[in-house]
């Protein structure tokens, strides 16, 4: 009886796996890319579909919703998206893969054309956002100090005039 149980269970499992890889129901046909900015990432659609069309080890289909190549898609997105904080990749239905891109929130521009985020990360962008430029004489002040300077600059910009630069001299004034 045990042998019959294992034979039946093994057959059901084998047929299930075979059916999963042969049926089109679980095949990824749509890649949905969403970002928290106005940047258009539709150019990533085709490279992601190209990755999905390449089978693992030449055998296992990569375009299935439960076995898609997460790490290869993650690397592609990381290499092509500037200033990202997180990239989440997950299925949203039986045939749709969702890619959600969250960017760092820019705090100030540094005088070397880098952007400092609200979490202290520096990064570059092709186009710089309209932010005050922080000129530093010695070393970068602490992040809380920079946040306070940015809040101060935003308050002045809202009431009196736009603040385009913040200068910290040798005495940290």
Short mmCIF file of C-alpha atoms in Angstrom, two decimals:
data_model
loop_
_atom_site.label_atom_id
_atom_site.label_comp_id
_atom_site.label_asym_id
_atom_site.label_seq_id
_atom_site.Cartn_x
_atom_site.Cartn_y
_atom_site.Cartn_z
CA UNK A 1 0.00 0.00 0.00
CA UNK A 2 2.88 2.40 0.73
CA UNK A 3 4.38 1.74 -2.69
CA UNK A 4 1.04 2.53 -4.33
CA UNK A 5 0.71 5.72 -2.29
CA UNK A 6 4.21 6.91 -3.31
CA UNK A 7 3.59 5.98 -6.94
CA UNK A 8 0.31 7.90 -7.06
CA UNK A 9 1.75 10.88 -5.17
CA UNK A 10 4.84 10.95 -7.39
CA UNK A 11 2.69 10.78 -10.53
CA UNK A 12 0.47 13.63 -9.36
CA UNK A 13 3.50 15.74 -8.47
CA UNK A 14 5.19 15.02 -11.81
CA UNK A 15 2.04 15.84 -13.77
CA UNK A 16 1.57 19.06 -11.77
CA UNK A 17 5.12 20.24 -12.50
CA UNK A 18 4.81 19.23 -16.16
CA UNK A 19 1.46 21.03 -16.42
CA UNK A 20 2.89 24.18 -14.77
CA UNK A 21 5.72 24.45 -17.28
CA UNK A 22 3.62 23.48 -20.32
CA UNK A 23 0.48 25.54 -19.67
CA UNK A 24 0.35 29.15 -20.82
CA UNK A 25 -1.79 30.13 -17.83
CA UNK A 26 1.25 30.88 -15.62
CA UNK A 27 3.34 32.49 -18.36
CA UNK A 28 4.36 36.13 -17.78
CA UNK A 29 2.89 38.17 -20.63
CA UNK A 30 2.85 41.62 -19.00
CA UNK A 31 5.59 43.54 -17.20
CA UNK A 32 4.20 46.48 -15.23
CA UNK A 33 6.82 49.10 -14.25
CA UNK A 34 5.79 51.77 -11.75
CA UNK A 35 7.96 54.51 -10.23
CA UNK A 36 7.35 57.16 -7.61
CA UNK A 37 8.60 59.86 -10.02
CA UNK A 38 7.56 61.02 -13.47
CA UNK A 39 10.49 59.20 -15.06
CA UNK A 40 9.45 56.88 -17.88
CA UNK A 41 10.94 53.40 -17.48
CA UNK A 42 9.19 51.78 -20.42
CA UNK A 43 12.65 51.26 -21.96
CA UNK A 44 13.18 48.50 -19.36
CA UNK A 45 10.24 46.45 -20.66
CA UNK A 46 12.04 44.83 -23.58
CA UNK A 47 15.25 43.95 -21.71
CA UNK A 48 13.13 42.34 -18.95
CA UNK A 49 11.19 40.36 -21.56
CA UNK A 50 14.50 39.32 -23.11
CA UNK A 51 15.63 37.97 -19.72
CA UNK A 52 12.32 36.13 -19.35
CA UNK A 53 12.77 34.50 -22.76
CA UNK A 54 16.11 32.93 -21.79
CA UNK A 55 15.63 29.57 -20.01
CA UNK A 56 17.65 28.58 -16.94
CA UNK A 57 20.48 26.24 -17.94
CA UNK A 58 18.77 25.97 -21.33
CA UNK A 59 16.01 23.81 -19.81
CA UNK A 60 13.72 25.51 -17.26
CA UNK A 61 11.47 28.24 -18.64
CA UNK A 62 12.18 31.63 -17.05
CA UNK A 63 8.89 33.22 -18.11
CA UNK A 64 6.79 31.46 -15.46
CA UNK A 65 5.26 33.47 -12.64
CA UNK A 66 6.67 31.23 -9.87
CA UNK A 67 10.13 30.70 -11.35
CA UNK A 68 11.08 34.02 -12.96
CA UNK A 69 14.77 35.11 -12.64
CA UNK A 70 14.37 37.67 -9.85
CA UNK A 71 18.09 38.39 -9.36
CA UNK A 72 18.78 38.99 -13.08
CA UNK A 73 15.84 41.38 -13.38
CA UNK A 74 16.89 43.13 -10.14
CA UNK A 75 20.44 43.61 -11.47
CA UNK A 76 19.15 44.94 -14.80
CA UNK A 77 17.01 47.52 -12.99
CA UNK A 78 19.80 48.52 -10.59
CA UNK A 79 22.17 49.05 -13.52
CA UNK A 80 19.67 51.22 -15.44
CA UNK A 81 17.87 53.24 -12.76
CA UNK A 82 19.69 56.16 -11.16
CA UNK A 83 19.01 57.33 -7.62
CA UNK A 84 16.83 54.39 -6.61
CA UNK A 85 16.24 53.48 -2.98
CA UNK A 86 14.36 50.23 -3.50
CA UNK A 87 13.34 48.08 -6.43
CA UNK A 88 10.61 45.54 -5.72
CA UNK A 89 9.77 42.77 -8.17
CA UNK A 90 6.78 40.53 -7.59
CA UNK A 91 3.89 38.88 -9.43
CA UNK A 92 0.51 40.60 -9.21
CA UNK A 93 -1.52 38.00 -11.11
CA UNK A 94 -1.01 34.73 -12.95
CA UNK A 95 0.52 36.51 -15.95
CA UNK A 96 1.77 39.92 -14.71
CA UNK A 97 5.12 40.82 -13.20
CA UNK A 98 5.19 44.11 -11.26
CA UNK A 99 8.37 46.19 -10.90
CA UNK A 100 8.07 49.03 -8.34
CA UNK A 101 10.87 51.62 -8.22
CA UNK A 102 11.25 53.94 -5.25
CA UNK A 103 13.77 56.77 -5.48
CA UNK A 104 15.77 58.51 -2.79
CA UNK A 105 14.29 61.84 -1.74
CA UNK A 106 16.82 64.52 -2.72
CA UNK A 107 17.79 66.93 0.02
CA UNK A 108 20.46 69.21 -1.52
CA UNK A 109 22.87 69.34 -4.43
CA UNK A 110 26.50 69.09 -3.41
CA UNK A 111 29.07 71.31 -5.10
CA UNK A 112 30.53 68.29 -6.95
CA UNK A 113 27.24 67.79 -8.89
CA UNK A 114 26.13 64.92 -6.66
CA UNK A 115 22.81 64.78 -4.86
CA UNK A 116 22.54 64.14 -1.13
CA UNK A 117 19.40 62.25 -0.15
CA UNK A 118 17.41 62.66 3.04
CA UNK A 119 19.03 59.42 4.27
CA UNK A 120 22.60 60.60 3.66
CA UNK A 121 23.17 58.71 0.40
CA UNK A 122 24.99 60.55 -2.39
CA UNK A 123 24.20 59.73 -5.99
CA UNK A 124 24.24 61.24 -9.47
CA UNK A 125 21.44 61.91 -11.94
CA UNK A 126 21.57 62.90 -15.60
CA UNK A 127 19.33 65.86 -14.86
CA UNK A 128 19.64 67.57 -11.52
CA UNK A 129 16.47 68.53 -9.69
CA UNK A 130 15.88 72.14 -8.68
CA UNK A 131 17.51 72.09 -5.24
CA UNK A 132 19.73 74.45 -3.26
CA UNK A 133 23.44 73.80 -3.79
CA UNK A 134 25.40 73.11 -0.60
CA UNK A 135 28.92 74.58 -0.68
CA UNK A 136 31.14 73.16 2.05
CA UNK A 137 34.52 74.58 3.09
CA UNK A 138 35.78 71.56 5.04
CA UNK A 139 33.74 68.43 5.65
CA UNK A 140 30.10 67.53 5.27
CA UNK A 141 28.10 68.47 8.38
CA UNK A 142 25.85 65.92 10.04
CA UNK A 143 22.64 64.92 8.29
CA UNK A 144 20.34 66.53 10.92
CA UNK A 145 22.15 69.86 10.38
CA UNK A 146 21.70 69.57 6.60
CA UNK A 147 18.00 68.71 7.04
CA UNK A 148 17.54 71.81 9.22
CA UNK A 149 19.33 73.95 6.62
CA UNK A 150 17.09 72.58 3.89
CA UNK A 151 13.94 73.22 5.93
CA UNK A 152 15.18 76.75 6.63
CA UNK A 153 15.89 77.29 2.90
CA UNK A 154 12.42 75.97 1.97
CA UNK A 155 10.77 78.32 4.46
CA UNK A 156 12.68 81.33 3.12
CA UNK A 157 11.89 80.29 -0.46
CA UNK A 158 8.19 80.10 0.32
CA UNK A 159 8.06 83.57 1.92
CA UNK A 160 10.76 85.87 0.57
CA UNK A 161 12.90 84.62 -2.35
CA UNK A 162 14.17 81.32 -3.79
CA UNK A 163 17.27 79.97 -2.08
CA UNK A 164 19.68 78.65 -4.70
CA UNK A 165 22.72 77.94 -2.53
CA UNK A 166 23.76 77.27 1.05
CA UNK A 167 27.38 78.07 1.95
CA UNK A 168 29.11 76.66 5.04
CA UNK A 169 32.48 78.32 5.67
CA UNK A 170 35.53 77.12 7.64
CA UNK A 171 33.88 78.09 10.94
CA UNK A 172 30.79 76.00 10.04
CA UNK A 173 28.67 79.18 9.78
#
